[in-house]
Tab-separated table of C-alpha atoms in Angstrom:
chain	number	residue	atom	x	y	z
A	1	MET	CA	-28.197	-9.226	-26.691
A	2	SER	CA	-27.260	-5.929	-28.316
A	3	HIS	CA	-23.845	-4.377	-27.782
A	4	PRO	CA	-23.794	-1.102	-25.796
A	5	ASP	CA	-21.199	1.614	-26.286
A	6	VAL	CA	-19.738	0.976	-22.833
A	7	ILE	CA	-19.646	-1.871	-20.341
A	8	ILE	CA	-18.783	-0.894	-16.774
A	9	VAL	CA	-17.747	-3.655	-14.396
A	10	GLY	CA	-18.557	-2.890	-10.769
A	11	GLY	CA	-21.619	-1.287	-9.228
A	12	GLY	CA	-19.940	0.644	-6.446
A	13	ILE	CA	-19.691	4.415	-6.184
A	14	GLY	CA	-17.013	4.636	-8.894
A	15	GLY	CA	-18.850	2.410	-11.350
A	16	LEU	CA	-22.191	4.161	-10.883
A	17	GLY	CA	-20.564	7.583	-11.139
A	18	ALA	CA	-18.841	6.630	-14.397
A	19	ALA	CA	-22.035	5.120	-15.794
A	20	PHE	CA	-23.953	8.326	-15.126
A	21	SER	CA	-21.152	10.489	-16.532
A	22	LEU	CA	-20.925	8.541	-19.789
A	23	THR	CA	-24.697	8.322	-20.218
A	24	ARG	CA	-24.810	12.121	-19.952
A	25	GLN	CA	-22.531	12.193	-23.002
A	26	GLY	CA	-25.001	10.197	-25.085
A	27	ARG	CA	-23.389	6.780	-24.600
A	28	SER	CA	-25.372	3.602	-24.030
A	29	VAL	CA	-24.019	1.984	-20.873
A	30	ARG	CA	-24.413	-1.497	-19.394
A	31	LEU	CA	-23.236	-1.916	-15.815
A	32	LEU	CA	-22.408	-5.387	-14.472
A	33	GLU	CA	-22.472	-5.969	-10.708
A	34	ARG	CA	-21.408	-9.297	-9.232
A	35	ALA	CA	-23.663	-9.108	-6.163
A	36	PRO	CA	-27.321	-10.191	-6.310
A	37	ALA	CA	-28.429	-6.648	-5.465
A	38	PHE	CA	-26.934	-3.168	-5.517
A	39	GLY	CA	-25.739	-1.932	-2.150
A	40	GLU	CA	-22.818	-0.451	-0.268
A	41	ILE	CA	-21.165	-1.572	2.968
A	42	GLY	CA	-19.779	0.958	5.442
A	43	ALA	CA	-20.840	4.153	7.131
A	44	GLY	CA	-19.713	7.735	6.547
A	45	LEU	CA	-17.924	9.469	3.698
A	46	GLN	CA	-16.433	12.940	3.544
A	47	LEU	CA	-16.920	14.788	0.254
A	48	ALA	CA	-14.597	17.749	-0.255
A	49	PRO	CA	-15.262	20.596	-2.727
A	50	ASN	CA	-13.472	18.777	-5.558
A	51	CYS	CA	-16.300	16.219	-5.344
A	52	THR	CA	-19.290	18.406	-4.508
A	53	ARG	CA	-18.336	20.516	-7.545
A	54	ILE	CA	-18.899	17.427	-9.724
A	55	LEU	CA	-22.121	16.486	-7.956
A	56	ASP	CA	-23.351	20.006	-8.696
A	57	ASP	CA	-22.436	19.602	-12.371
A	58	TYR	CA	-24.422	16.350	-12.370
A	59	GLY	CA	-27.438	18.095	-10.817
A	60	LEU	CA	-27.155	15.913	-7.711
A	61	LEU	CA	-25.676	18.237	-5.084
A	62	ALA	CA	-28.959	19.478	-3.609
A	63	GLU	CA	-30.101	15.896	-3.010
A	64	ALA	CA	-26.742	15.000	-1.464
A	65	GLU	CA	-26.989	17.957	0.904
A	66	ARG	CA	-30.469	16.877	1.974
A	67	LEU	CA	-29.201	13.371	2.709
A	68	GLY	CA	-26.023	14.429	4.499
A	69	VAL	CA	-24.643	17.122	6.788
A	70	VAL	CA	-22.758	20.280	5.808
A	71	PRO	CA	-20.496	20.801	8.849
A	72	ASP	CA	-19.057	24.086	10.065
A	73	ALA	CA	-15.529	22.976	10.947
A	74	MET	CA	-12.978	20.197	10.746
A	75	VAL	CA	-11.072	19.853	14.003
A	76	MET	CA	-7.948	17.877	14.846
A	77	ARG	CA	-7.332	16.957	18.491
A	78	ASP	CA	-4.653	15.065	20.334
A	79	ALA	CA	-5.996	11.614	21.192
A	80	VAL	CA	-4.049	11.404	24.439
A	81	GLY	CA	-4.839	14.753	26.034
A	82	GLY	CA	-7.941	15.620	24.015
A	83	ASP	CA	-6.794	19.211	23.407
A	84	GLU	CA	-7.443	20.932	20.072
A	85	LEU	CA	-4.464	21.137	17.729
A	86	THR	CA	-5.860	22.843	14.634
A	87	ARG	CA	-9.031	23.401	12.598
A	88	LEU	CA	-10.440	24.303	9.206
A	89	ASP	CA	-13.381	26.687	8.958
A	90	LEU	CA	-15.481	24.732	6.455
A	91	ARG	CA	-17.875	27.609	5.812
A	92	ASP	CA	-14.961	29.825	4.808
A	93	LEU	CA	-13.549	26.905	2.814
A	94	GLU	CA	-16.813	26.780	0.853
A	95	LYS	CA	-16.409	30.447	-0.026
A	96	ARG	CA	-12.850	29.843	-1.187
A	97	TYR	CA	-13.580	26.859	-3.440
A	98	GLY	CA	-17.172	27.640	-4.355
A	99	TYR	CA	-18.634	24.347	-3.124
A	100	PRO	CA	-19.363	22.825	0.294
A	101	TYR	CA	-17.598	20.192	2.349
A	102	LEU	CA	-20.221	17.507	2.915
A	103	VAL	CA	-20.428	14.344	5.030
A	104	ILE	CA	-22.846	11.628	3.963
A	105	HIS	CA	-23.639	7.997	4.666
A	106	ARG	CA	-21.922	5.785	2.105
A	107	SER	CA	-25.157	3.956	1.311
A	108	ASP	CA	-26.964	7.286	0.800
A	109	LEU	CA	-24.409	8.454	-1.769
A	110	HIS	CA	-24.523	5.050	-3.453
A	111	GLY	CA	-28.332	5.165	-3.567
A	112	LEU	CA	-28.290	8.696	-4.972
A	113	LEU	CA	-26.007	7.615	-7.839
A	114	LEU	CA	-28.018	4.440	-8.438
A	115	ARG	CA	-31.241	6.425	-8.790
A	116	ALA	CA	-29.501	8.862	-11.144
A	117	CYS	CA	-28.354	5.962	-13.320
A	118	GLU	CA	-31.855	4.493	-13.382
A	119	ARG	CA	-33.311	7.832	-14.484
A	120	ALA	CA	-30.606	8.197	-17.142
A	121	GLY	CA	-31.356	4.786	-18.647
A	122	VAL	CA	-28.238	2.860	-17.638
A	123	GLU	CA	-28.760	-0.886	-18.123
A	124	LEU	CA	-28.144	-2.346	-14.661
A	125	ILE	CA	-27.427	-6.079	-14.344
A	126	THR	CA	-26.788	-7.924	-11.070
A	127	ASP	CA	-25.487	-11.454	-10.406
A	128	ALA	CA	-22.906	-10.807	-13.109
A	129	GLU	CA	-19.459	-11.871	-11.899
A	130	VAL	CA	-16.794	-11.064	-14.493
A	131	ILE	CA	-14.035	-13.692	-14.711
A	132	SER	CA	-12.100	-12.427	-17.744
A	133	TYR	CA	-11.485	-9.357	-19.872
A	134	GLU	CA	-10.210	-9.244	-23.444
A	135	ASN	CA	-9.897	-6.860	-26.338
A	136	ALA	CA	-11.856	-7.645	-29.483
A	137	ASP	CA	-11.573	-6.472	-33.088
A	138	ASP	CA	-13.890	-3.475	-32.668
A	139	GLY	CA	-14.075	-3.170	-28.899
A	140	ALA	CA	-13.729	-5.312	-25.820
A	141	ARG	CA	-15.571	-8.137	-24.109
A	142	VAL	CA	-15.993	-9.691	-20.702
A	143	THR	CA	-16.914	-13.231	-19.756
A	144	LEU	CA	-19.096	-13.983	-16.739
A	145	ALA	CA	-18.899	-16.879	-14.313
A	146	SER	CA	-22.157	-18.067	-15.877
A	147	GLY	CA	-20.406	-18.394	-19.249
A	148	ASP	CA	-22.260	-15.437	-20.776
A	149	ARG	CA	-20.255	-12.920	-22.757
A	150	HIS	CA	-20.868	-9.199	-23.067
A	151	GLU	CA	-19.264	-7.000	-25.728
A	152	ALA	CA	-19.068	-3.245	-26.130
A	153	GLY	CA	-17.046	-0.540	-27.775
A	154	VAL	CA	-15.061	-0.179	-24.540
A	155	VAL	CA	-14.952	-1.715	-21.087
A	156	VAL	CA	-14.353	0.338	-17.923
A	157	ALA	CA	-13.204	-1.795	-14.994
A	158	ALA	CA	-14.344	-0.337	-11.683
A	159	ASP	CA	-13.796	-3.684	-9.986
A	160	GLY	CA	-12.143	-2.515	-6.793
A	161	LEU	CA	-9.056	-3.199	-4.708
A	162	ASN	CA	-8.763	-6.806	-5.886
A	163	SER	CA	-9.278	-5.894	-9.528
A	164	LEU	CA	-9.074	-8.676	-12.088
A	165	ALA	CA	-8.653	-6.196	-14.938
A	166	ARG	CA	-5.578	-4.661	-13.304
A	167	LYS	CA	-3.733	-7.906	-13.986
A	168	LEU	CA	-3.811	-7.007	-17.695
A	169	LEU	CA	-1.441	-4.148	-16.870
A	170	VAL	CA	0.621	-5.176	-13.845
A	171	ASP	CA	1.265	-8.247	-11.713
A	172	ASP	CA	0.993	-6.859	-8.208
A	173	GLU	CA	-0.925	-7.348	-4.991
A	174	PRO	CA	-2.562	-5.051	-2.423
A	175	VAL	CA	-0.136	-3.601	0.148
A	176	SER	CA	-1.068	-4.048	3.807
A	177	SER	CA	-0.640	-1.001	6.030
A	178	ALA	CA	-0.969	-3.169	9.188
A	179	TYR	CA	-3.760	-0.783	10.251
A	180	VAL	CA	-7.342	-1.791	10.969
A	181	ALA	CA	-10.564	0.263	10.961
A	182	TYR	CA	-13.594	-0.288	13.186
A	183	ARG	CA	-16.751	1.617	12.338
A	184	GLY	CA	-20.135	2.263	13.873
A	185	THR	CA	-23.019	4.697	14.004
A	186	VAL	CA	-24.753	6.051	17.094
A	187	PRO	CA	-28.433	7.133	17.025
A	188	ALA	CA	-28.910	10.793	17.917
A	189	GLU	CA	-31.119	10.046	20.936
A	190	LEU	CA	-28.328	8.257	22.818
A	191	PRO	CA	-26.221	10.269	25.314
A	192	ARG	CA	-23.047	9.467	23.355
A	193	ALA	CA	-24.397	11.216	20.268
A	194	GLN	CA	-25.592	14.159	22.346
A	195	SER	CA	-22.061	14.665	23.681
A	196	VAL	CA	-20.665	15.668	20.279
A	197	ASP	CA	-20.976	18.835	18.207
A	198	LEU	CA	-22.683	17.783	14.971
A	199	GLY	CA	-21.292	20.890	13.305
A	200	GLU	CA	-17.782	19.466	13.461
A	201	VAL	CA	-15.828	16.707	11.759
A	202	VAL	CA	-13.330	15.688	14.439
A	203	VAL	CA	-10.250	13.487	14.334
A	204	HIS	CA	-8.280	12.599	17.466
A	205	VAL	CA	-4.734	11.632	16.435
A	206	GLY	CA	-2.594	9.473	18.705
A	207	PRO	CA	0.403	7.157	18.729
A	208	ALA	CA	-0.395	4.356	16.243
A	209	CYS	CA	-4.135	5.136	16.396
A	210	HIS	CA	-6.782	7.724	15.582
A	211	PHE	CA	-10.512	8.241	16.153
A	212	VAL	CA	-12.943	10.130	13.879
A	213	HIS	CA	-16.532	11.247	14.442
A	214	TYR	CA	-19.100	13.385	12.636
A	215	GLY	CA	-22.843	13.614	12.078
A	216	LEU	CA	-24.806	11.868	9.341
A	217	ARG	CA	-28.329	12.022	7.886
A	218	GLY	CA	-29.088	15.519	9.048
A	219	GLY	CA	-27.911	14.706	12.556
A	220	GLU	CA	-29.912	11.481	12.990
A	221	LEU	CA	-26.673	9.499	13.439
A	222	VAL	CA	-23.116	10.045	14.599
A	223	ASN	CA	-20.507	8.190	12.592
A	224	GLN	CA	-17.460	6.868	14.464
A	225	VAL	CA	-14.283	5.318	13.086
A	226	ALA	CA	-11.404	3.931	15.153
A	227	VAL	CA	-8.163	3.021	13.380
A	228	PHE	CA	-5.074	1.430	14.896
A	229	GLU	CA	-1.921	-0.455	14.019
A	230	SER	CA	-2.222	-4.163	14.736
A	231	PRO	CA	0.819	-5.623	16.537
A	232	LYS	CA	0.035	-9.000	14.971
A	233	ALA	CA	0.094	-7.796	11.358
A	234	PRO	CA	3.823	-6.930	11.005
A	235	ALA	CA	4.638	-10.240	12.669
A	236	GLY	CA	2.667	-12.051	9.989
A	237	GLN	CA	0.202	-13.563	12.441
A	238	GLU	CA	-3.234	-14.657	11.292
A	239	GLY	CA	-6.401	-13.145	12.708
A	240	TRP	CA	-4.982	-9.663	13.192
A	241	GLY	CA	-7.118	-6.660	14.042
A	242	THR	CA	-9.319	-8.343	16.660
A	243	PRO	CA	-11.373	-6.444	19.308
A	244	ASP	CA	-8.816	-7.150	22.035
A	245	GLU	CA	-6.240	-5.322	19.934
A	246	LEU	CA	-8.688	-2.436	19.474
A	247	ASP	CA	-9.096	-1.995	23.222
A	248	ALA	CA	-5.357	-2.239	23.863
A	249	ALA	CA	-4.527	0.278	21.114
A	250	PHE	CA	-6.778	2.964	22.636
A	251	ALA	CA	-6.047	2.256	26.306
A	252	GLY	CA	-3.882	5.373	26.608
A	253	THR	CA	-6.275	7.786	24.916
A	254	CYS	CA	-8.530	10.393	26.517
A	255	ASP	CA	-11.907	9.613	28.091
A	256	PHE	CA	-13.930	10.886	25.121
A	257	VAL	CA	-12.224	8.510	22.710
A	258	ARG	CA	-12.350	5.492	25.001
A	259	ASP	CA	-16.020	6.137	25.785
A	260	GLY	CA	-16.804	5.847	22.075
A	261	LEU	CA	-15.328	2.374	21.613
A	262	PRO	CA	-18.361	0.395	22.890
A	263	PHE	CA	-20.488	1.944	20.135
A	264	LEU	CA	-18.372	0.492	17.327
A	265	TRP	CA	-19.396	-2.634	15.456
A	266	ARG	CA	-17.130	-5.181	17.099
A	267	ASP	CA	-18.104	-8.158	14.966
A	268	LYS	CA	-16.491	-6.817	11.788
A	269	TRP	CA	-13.464	-4.755	10.941
A	270	TRP	CA	-11.656	-3.549	7.846
A	271	ARG	CA	-7.966	-4.208	7.259
A	272	MET	CA	-6.477	-1.272	5.408
A	273	PHE	CA	-4.682	-1.783	2.099
A	274	ASP	CA	-3.550	0.317	-0.808
A	275	ARG	CA	-1.442	-0.518	-3.882
A	276	GLU	CA	1.703	0.788	-5.473
A	277	ARG	CA	1.024	3.490	-8.037
A	278	ILE	CA	0.894	2.642	-11.742
A	279	LYS	CA	1.123	5.027	-14.701
A	280	ASN	CA	-0.740	2.929	-17.250
A	281	TRP	CA	-4.479	2.431	-16.780
A	282	VAL	CA	-5.462	1.549	-20.348
A	283	HIS	CA	-5.095	-1.765	-22.174
A	284	GLY	CA	-6.493	-1.373	-25.685
A	285	ARG	CA	-10.218	-0.774	-25.236
A	286	ILE	CA	-10.158	-1.602	-21.493
A	287	ALA	CA	-9.563	1.101	-18.870
A	288	LEU	CA	-9.237	1.013	-15.088
A	289	LEU	CA	-11.205	3.370	-12.849
A	290	GLY	CA	-11.390	3.969	-9.098
A	291	ASP	CA	-9.815	1.520	-6.673
A	292	SER	CA	-8.840	-0.845	-9.480
A	293	ALA	CA	-6.326	1.849	-10.512
A	294	HIS	CA	-5.486	3.736	-7.310
A	295	PRO	CA	-6.783	2.376	-3.999
A	296	PRO	CA	-5.608	4.772	-1.269
A	297	LEU	CA	-5.412	4.661	2.475
A	298	GLN	CA	-8.202	6.836	3.833
A	299	TYR	CA	-6.287	9.548	5.685
A	300	ILE	CA	-7.178	12.468	3.414
A	301	ALA	CA	-10.679	11.138	2.624
A	302	GLN	CA	-10.281	11.045	-1.153
A	303	GLY	CA	-10.903	7.406	-2.138
A	304	ALA	CA	-14.520	7.685	-3.278
A	305	ILE	CA	-13.840	11.206	-4.520
A	306	MET	CA	-11.053	10.064	-6.846
A	307	ALA	CA	-13.361	7.424	-8.318
A	308	ILE	CA	-16.065	10.038	-8.955
A	309	GLU	CA	-13.467	12.363	-10.473
A	310	ASP	CA	-12.251	9.563	-12.753
A	311	GLY	CA	-15.735	9.093	-14.187
A	312	TRP	CA	-16.274	12.815	-14.647
A	313	VAL	CA	-12.920	13.299	-16.403
A	314	LEU	CA	-13.551	10.332	-18.693
A	315	GLY	CA	-16.976	11.713	-19.587
A	316	GLU	CA	-15.533	15.142	-20.369
A	317	HIS	CA	-12.933	13.616	-22.690
A	318	VAL	CA	-15.601	11.559	-24.425
A	319	ALA	CA	-17.396	14.854	-25.112
A	320	ARG	CA	-14.184	16.414	-26.443
A	321	ASN	CA	-13.552	13.452	-28.750
A	322	ARG	CA	-17.075	13.004	-30.096
A	323	ALA	CA	-17.554	13.658	-33.810
A	324	ALA	CA	-20.508	15.477	-35.367
A	325	ASP	CA	-22.152	12.137	-36.168
A	326	GLY	CA	-21.943	11.107	-32.487
A	327	THR	CA	-19.129	8.572	-32.830
A	328	VAL	CA	-16.374	8.714	-30.221
A	329	ASP	CA	-12.647	8.388	-30.801
A	330	TRP	CA	-12.154	6.100	-27.818
A	331	ALA	CA	-8.396	5.824	-28.307
A	332	ALA	CA	-8.091	9.612	-27.988
A	333	ALA	CA	-10.534	9.787	-25.067
A	334	PHE	CA	-8.709	7.042	-23.163
A	335	ALA	CA	-5.320	8.646	-23.925
A	336	ALA	CA	-6.487	12.003	-22.577
A	337	TYR	CA	-7.919	10.321	-19.451
A	338	GLU	CA	-4.664	8.439	-18.894
A	339	SER	CA	-2.578	11.570	-19.435
A	340	VAL	CA	-3.990	13.335	-16.369
A	341	ARG	CA	-5.573	11.005	-13.829
A	342	PRO	CA	-2.651	8.703	-12.883
A	343	GLU	CA	-0.418	11.599	-11.811
A	344	HIS	CA	-3.107	13.238	-9.701
A	345	CYS	CA	-4.002	9.953	-8.055
A	346	ARG	CA	-0.323	9.166	-7.459
A	347	ARG	CA	-0.110	12.380	-5.471
A	348	VAL	CA	-3.183	11.492	-3.449
A	349	VAL	CA	-2.064	7.928	-2.685
A	350	ASN	CA	1.409	9.120	-1.646
A	351	THR	CA	0.047	11.955	0.476
A	352	SER	CA	-2.438	9.609	2.136
A	353	ARG	CA	0.409	7.350	3.240
A	354	THR	CA	2.452	10.286	4.535
A	355	TRP	CA	-0.534	11.856	6.306
A	356	GLY	CA	-1.223	8.555	8.059
A	357	GLU	CA	2.347	8.441	9.299
A	358	LEU	CA	1.985	12.015	10.576
A	359	TRP	CA	-1.237	11.236	12.432
A	360	HIS	CA	0.236	8.242	14.220
A	361	LEU	CA	3.512	9.654	15.506
A	362	GLY	CA	4.629	9.074	19.078
A	363	GLY	CA	7.342	10.437	21.372
A	364	VAL	CA	9.219	13.609	20.442
A	365	ALA	CA	7.930	13.500	16.853
A	366	ARG	CA	4.354	13.691	18.172
A	367	GLU	CA	5.218	16.784	20.230
A	368	GLN	CA	6.834	18.402	17.188
A	369	ARG	CA	3.795	17.660	15.054
A	370	ASN	CA	1.463	19.084	17.672
A	371	ALA	CA	3.501	22.267	17.935
A	372	LEU	CA	3.374	22.796	14.161
A	373	LEU	CA	-0.365	22.171	14.039
A	374	ARG	CA	-1.057	24.585	16.919
A	375	ALA	CA	0.926	27.283	15.125
A	376	ARG	CA	-1.000	26.956	11.855
A	377	ASP	CA	-3.490	29.695	10.981
A	378	THR	CA	-7.090	28.527	10.594
A	379	TYR	CA	-7.320	30.209	7.198
A	380	ASP	CA	-4.109	28.807	5.742
A	381	TYR	CA	-5.191	26.692	2.765
A	382	SER	CA	-1.738	26.039	1.329
A	383	PHE	CA	-1.950	22.319	2.144
A	384	VAL	CA	-5.316	21.745	0.452
A	385	ASP	CA	-5.321	24.115	-2.544
A	386	TRP	CA	-3.822	21.375	-4.734
A	387	LEU	CA	-6.617	19.010	-3.736
A	388	TYR	CA	-9.863	20.944	-3.300
A	389	GLY	CA	-9.780	23.092	-6.433
A	390	PRO	CA	-11.308	22.175	-9.821
A	391	THR	CA	-10.479	18.686	-11.084
A	392	ALA	CA	-7.829	18.877	-13.800
A	393	LEU	CA	-8.736	17.721	-17.304
A	394	THR	CA	-5.237	18.125	-18.722
A	395	PRO	CA	-1.788	17.824	-17.117
A	396	ASP	CA	-1.160	21.578	-17.298
A	397	GLN	CA	-4.245	22.172	-15.121
A	398	GLU	CA	-2.875	20.090	-12.253
A	399	PRO	CA	-1.861	22.597	-9.535
A	400	PRO	CA	1.496	22.515	-7.753
A	401	MET	CA	1.799	20.511	-4.558
A	402	PHE	CA	2.261	22.053	-1.124
A	403	THR	CA	5.699	22.567	0.411
A	404	PRO	CA	6.253	20.143	3.325
A	405	ILE	CA	7.294	21.545	6.699
A	406	PRO	CA	10.002	19.461	8.424
A	407	LEU	CA	9.041	18.231	11.876
A	408	ALA	CA	12.452	19.304	13.115
A	409	SER	CA	11.510	22.936	12.469
A	410	ALA	CA	8.976	22.782	15.308
A	411	ASP	CA	9.518	23.972	18.840
A	412	ALA	CA	8.443	20.866	20.746
A	413	GLU	CA	8.293	22.922	23.931
A	414	ALA	CA	5.569	25.230	22.533
A	415	PRO	CA	2.780	25.687	25.117
A	416	ALA	CA	-0.668	24.207	24.515
A	417	THR	CA	-2.060	27.733	24.336
A	418	ALA	CA	-0.177	28.496	21.132
A	419	VAL	CA	-2.090	29.610	18.035
A	420	GLU	CA	-4.555	26.931	16.910
A	421	GLY	CA	-5.320	26.304	13.248
A	422	GLY	CA	-6.924	23.947	10.765
A	423	ALA	CA	-6.149	20.427	9.608
A	424	ALA	CA	-5.980	19.361	6.019
């Protein structure tokens, strides 16, 4: 078997995105997927302008828009009372950043990228479970469970939360948040789906729980996600996150939220993990990408986006470090990639943790949060400018972070009719 320029391990969204990006730069790419067929588990994804900008560069945005929904607003509500706290005008946001905010079924985005890779000539191999990585004299190699070996100039490990390649760089384990996600989709013809505004992405935030819904597939489906803290998880009990815990967690929420629970898939749930941040993603000719490097909690909806950004940035640095004869200085390309992506992703992972804490406040802290959110202007983008603008290619392009507002600065007695504004 011939040796390609690049081997990518993992056929998820990050791996496919990287394969397409590198093929665009004239590289021959072989992608190894452990499953017997390509596919993606889950339901909806939110794609902010920092991602739709890249899809547009790839020539894939129009197809993504046809498959998904471009909503008008993102709305945050209190899960207990149901009242609106704040909103983002997503049509105005598109004008500000130049690209839309899009929601799409995870499998539709995955299929879009898979088809793009097929058209681009990526070599796609299934039933290929990688059990070891190693650097070689002029590249890197992987060994499969079957005993087969594959070699290339470089290996990109997009092998997910439980990455084997990550162990080359750090001996750590995923960090449990003690939170659990239940998901489900509702067909548009059912009364539940007809009770929601498909032009909105809505999150109800409550004490130790939240509930999200938005339209998918041009309004054919409504995606729902319920997330809560499992009482069993911090106690170290087995079997945490069960449906009885789901019902108990949302017992004190408003009618709209509780009425959505029966439409969730109750036979499967997702325990939520991230990992501690690492600065080094490169080991010789082997580089991490996506969740293998920076798995986040999902609170600012940037997990899949970061993986797509990783692949785009790596492709751009391959282009910058390609000689006239077409050869690539992989050491320079990997160094440039590693100089910018870990810091950005550190910010996202940290902010995701903090945002989750903010969503799930109770007591006085919840009232303070609500007062601050009600007082925010709809067109205040100071909390998302660092995130939704163009993806940085060099450290100097990374924008400054927002300035946090202390909860204690809020007037917890502010009336519910105070100014309403948008959520980040």
